[in-house]
Coordinates of C-alpha atoms in Angstrom, one line a residue:
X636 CA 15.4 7.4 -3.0
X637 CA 12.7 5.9 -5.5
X638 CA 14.7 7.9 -8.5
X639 CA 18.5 6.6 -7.4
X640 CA 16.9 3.2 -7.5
X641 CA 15.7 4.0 -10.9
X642 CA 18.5 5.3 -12.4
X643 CA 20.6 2.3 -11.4
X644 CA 18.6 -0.3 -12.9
X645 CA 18.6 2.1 -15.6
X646 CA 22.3 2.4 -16.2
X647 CA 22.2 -1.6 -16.2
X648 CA 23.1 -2.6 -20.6
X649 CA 20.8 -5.3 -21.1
X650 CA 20.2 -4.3 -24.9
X651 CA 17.9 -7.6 -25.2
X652 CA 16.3 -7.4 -22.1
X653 CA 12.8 -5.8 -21.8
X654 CA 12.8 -4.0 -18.4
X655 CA 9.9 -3.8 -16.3
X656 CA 10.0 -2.0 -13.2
X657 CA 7.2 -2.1 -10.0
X658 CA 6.8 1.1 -8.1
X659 CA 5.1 -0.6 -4.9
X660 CA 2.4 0.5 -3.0
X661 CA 1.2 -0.7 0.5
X662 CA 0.9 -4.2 0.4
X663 CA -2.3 -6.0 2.2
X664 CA -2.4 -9.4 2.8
X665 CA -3.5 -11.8 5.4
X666 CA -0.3 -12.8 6.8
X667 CA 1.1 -9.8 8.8
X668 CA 3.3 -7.4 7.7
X669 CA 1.7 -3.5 7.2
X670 CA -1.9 -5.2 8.4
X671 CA -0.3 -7.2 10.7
X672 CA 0.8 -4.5 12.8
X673 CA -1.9 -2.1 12.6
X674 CA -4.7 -4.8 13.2
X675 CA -3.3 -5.7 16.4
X676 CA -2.9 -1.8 17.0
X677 CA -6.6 -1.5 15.8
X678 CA -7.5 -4.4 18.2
X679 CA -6.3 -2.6 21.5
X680 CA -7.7 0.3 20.5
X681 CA -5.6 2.4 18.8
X682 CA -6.5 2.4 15.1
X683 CA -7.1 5.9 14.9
X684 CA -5.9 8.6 12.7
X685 CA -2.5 9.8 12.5
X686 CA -1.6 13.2 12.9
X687 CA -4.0 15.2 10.9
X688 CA -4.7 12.1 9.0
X689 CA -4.9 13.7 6.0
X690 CA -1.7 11.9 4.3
X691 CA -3.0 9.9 1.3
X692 CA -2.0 6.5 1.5
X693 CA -1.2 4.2 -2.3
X694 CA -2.1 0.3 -0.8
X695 CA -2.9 -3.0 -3.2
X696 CA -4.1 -6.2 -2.3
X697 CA -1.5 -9.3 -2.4
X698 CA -3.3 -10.9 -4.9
X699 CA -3.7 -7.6 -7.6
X700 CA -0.1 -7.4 -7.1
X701 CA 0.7 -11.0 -7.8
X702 CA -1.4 -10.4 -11.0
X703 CA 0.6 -7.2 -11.4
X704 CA 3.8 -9.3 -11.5
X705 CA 2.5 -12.2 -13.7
X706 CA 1.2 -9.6 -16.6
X707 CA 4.5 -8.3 -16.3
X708 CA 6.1 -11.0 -17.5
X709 CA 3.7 -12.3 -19.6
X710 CA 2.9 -9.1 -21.3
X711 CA 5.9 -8.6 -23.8
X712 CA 4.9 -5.1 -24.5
X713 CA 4.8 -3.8 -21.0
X714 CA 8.4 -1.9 -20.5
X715 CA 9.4 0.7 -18.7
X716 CA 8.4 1.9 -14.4
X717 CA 4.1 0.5 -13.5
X718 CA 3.0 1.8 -10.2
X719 CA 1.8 -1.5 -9.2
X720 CA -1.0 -0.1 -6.5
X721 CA -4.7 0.3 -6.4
X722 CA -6.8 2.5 -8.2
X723 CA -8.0 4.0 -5.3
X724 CA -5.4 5.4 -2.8
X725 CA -7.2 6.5 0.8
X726 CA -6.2 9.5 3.2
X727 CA -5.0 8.2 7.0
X728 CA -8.0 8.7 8.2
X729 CA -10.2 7.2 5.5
X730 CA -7.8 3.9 6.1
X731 CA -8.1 3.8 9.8
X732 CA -11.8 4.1 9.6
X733 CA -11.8 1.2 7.1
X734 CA -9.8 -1.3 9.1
X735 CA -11.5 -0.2 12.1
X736 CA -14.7 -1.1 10.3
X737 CA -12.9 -4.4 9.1
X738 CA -12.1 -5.1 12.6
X739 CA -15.6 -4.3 14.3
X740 CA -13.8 -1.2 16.3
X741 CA -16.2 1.6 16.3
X742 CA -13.5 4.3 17.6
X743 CA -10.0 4.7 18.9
X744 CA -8.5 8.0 20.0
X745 CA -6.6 10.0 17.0
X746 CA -2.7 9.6 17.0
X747 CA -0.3 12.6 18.1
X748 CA 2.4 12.7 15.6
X749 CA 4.8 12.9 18.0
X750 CA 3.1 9.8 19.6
X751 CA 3.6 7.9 16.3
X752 CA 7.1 8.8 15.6
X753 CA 7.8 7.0 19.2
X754 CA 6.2 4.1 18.6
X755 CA 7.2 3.7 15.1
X756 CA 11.4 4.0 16.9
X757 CA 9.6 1.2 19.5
X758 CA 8.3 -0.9 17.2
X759 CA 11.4 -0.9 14.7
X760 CA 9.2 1.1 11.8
X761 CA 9.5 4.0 9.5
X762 CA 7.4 6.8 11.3
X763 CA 6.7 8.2 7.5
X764 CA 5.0 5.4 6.3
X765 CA 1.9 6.9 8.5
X766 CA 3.1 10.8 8.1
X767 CA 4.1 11.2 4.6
X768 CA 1.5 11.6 2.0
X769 CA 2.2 8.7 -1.2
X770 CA -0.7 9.3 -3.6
X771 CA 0.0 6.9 -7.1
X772 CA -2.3 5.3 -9.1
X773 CA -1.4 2.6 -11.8
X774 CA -2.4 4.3 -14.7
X775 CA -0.1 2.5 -16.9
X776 CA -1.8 -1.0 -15.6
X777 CA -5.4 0.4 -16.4
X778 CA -4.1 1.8 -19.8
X779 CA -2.8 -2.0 -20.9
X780 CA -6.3 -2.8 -19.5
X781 CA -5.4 -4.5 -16.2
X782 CA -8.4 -5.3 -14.0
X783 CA -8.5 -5.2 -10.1
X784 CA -10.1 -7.9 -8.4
X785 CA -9.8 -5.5 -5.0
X786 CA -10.1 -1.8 -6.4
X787 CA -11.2 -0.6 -3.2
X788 CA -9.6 -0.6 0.4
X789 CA -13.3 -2.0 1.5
X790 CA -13.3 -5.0 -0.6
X791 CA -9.7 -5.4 -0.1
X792 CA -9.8 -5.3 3.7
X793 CA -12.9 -7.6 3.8
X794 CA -11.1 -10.4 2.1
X795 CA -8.2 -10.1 4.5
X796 CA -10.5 -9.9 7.4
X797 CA -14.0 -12.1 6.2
X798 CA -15.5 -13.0 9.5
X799 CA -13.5 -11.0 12.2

C-alpha cells in the first residue's frame, strides 16, 4: 500500500517543487486516538500482550512529529520519503508493559489473537495494527541531525500520562 502511495505522489511533475514525504509511525498524544483506545483497554484491565507479542511496533510522540513536519519545511535540503517515527521502535509486549506502567496497571491477561481480531471488527479498527510487525527508524532525520525530545516510549508515555 505504502509503495502505490509513493509512486503516485511520485508520478506528480512539480519540476520546482522540493518533495518531502512522511512515512508515519504510531502517533502518541494526549488526546485519544491510538492511546486513547488502548488506555481505556489498559484501564479495565486488558492492556496485555497481543498474540505472541512479539510484533515490533514504530510509535512517535505528537510533538517529535510536529517538529518532524516543521524541519520539513524549513529544511530546504530535506527531499525525498523520512520515516517520521522514534528512534526506538518497541515489540507488543514491551509497549503494553510500558503503558501498563504509565497507567499504574501491574498486569492484565495476554490477548488471543483471535480475541483481538474480534474486538478490533467491534471496535471499528485494523486488527494488524496490533498483529503485524512495523519496525522503522528515522534514520534520515538523525542523519540531517534531528533531535528527539521523546526518544523513548517511557519518556513519551510519561508526558502523555504525568500524574495518572
Amino acid at each position: 500500500m505504502c509503495e502505490k502511495w509513493e509512486a503516485a505522489f511520485e508520478s506528480v511533475e512539480a519540476p520546482a517543487t522540493r518533495k518531502v514525504l512522511l512515512r508515519l509511525g504510531v502517533v502518541l498524544g494526549p488526546n485519544g486516538g491510538f492511546l486513547g483506545l488502548l488506555g481505556r483497554l489498559t484501564r479495565w484491565c486488558l492492556g496485555g500482550q497481543v498474540s505472541n507479542g512479539r510484533q515490533f511496533l514504530s510509535w512517535i510522540h505528537i510533538a517529535d512529529l510536529s517538529r518532524m513536519v516543521l524541519a520539513s519545511i524549513e529544511n530546504q535540503e530535506l527531499t525525498g520519503v523520512f520515516n517520521a517515527t522514534s528512534p526506538s521502535p518497541v515489540t507488543n509486549a514491551e509497549f503494553m508493559c510500558e503503558l501498563r506502567r504509565a497507567l499504574h496497571r501491574p498486569w492484565s491477561p495476554p490477548v488471543p489473537e483471535f480475541a483481538a481480531r474480534i474486538g478490533s471488527w467491534l471496535m471499528g479498527t485494523e486488527a494488524d495494527l496490533a498483529l503485524v510487525s512495523q519496525r522503522c527508524v528515522p534514520k534520515r532525520f538523525q542523519e540531517n541531525g534531528f533531535n528527539f525530545e521523546f526518544p523513548t516510549l517511557r519518556q513519551a508515555l510519561t508526558n502523555i500520562f504525568p500524574s495518572q
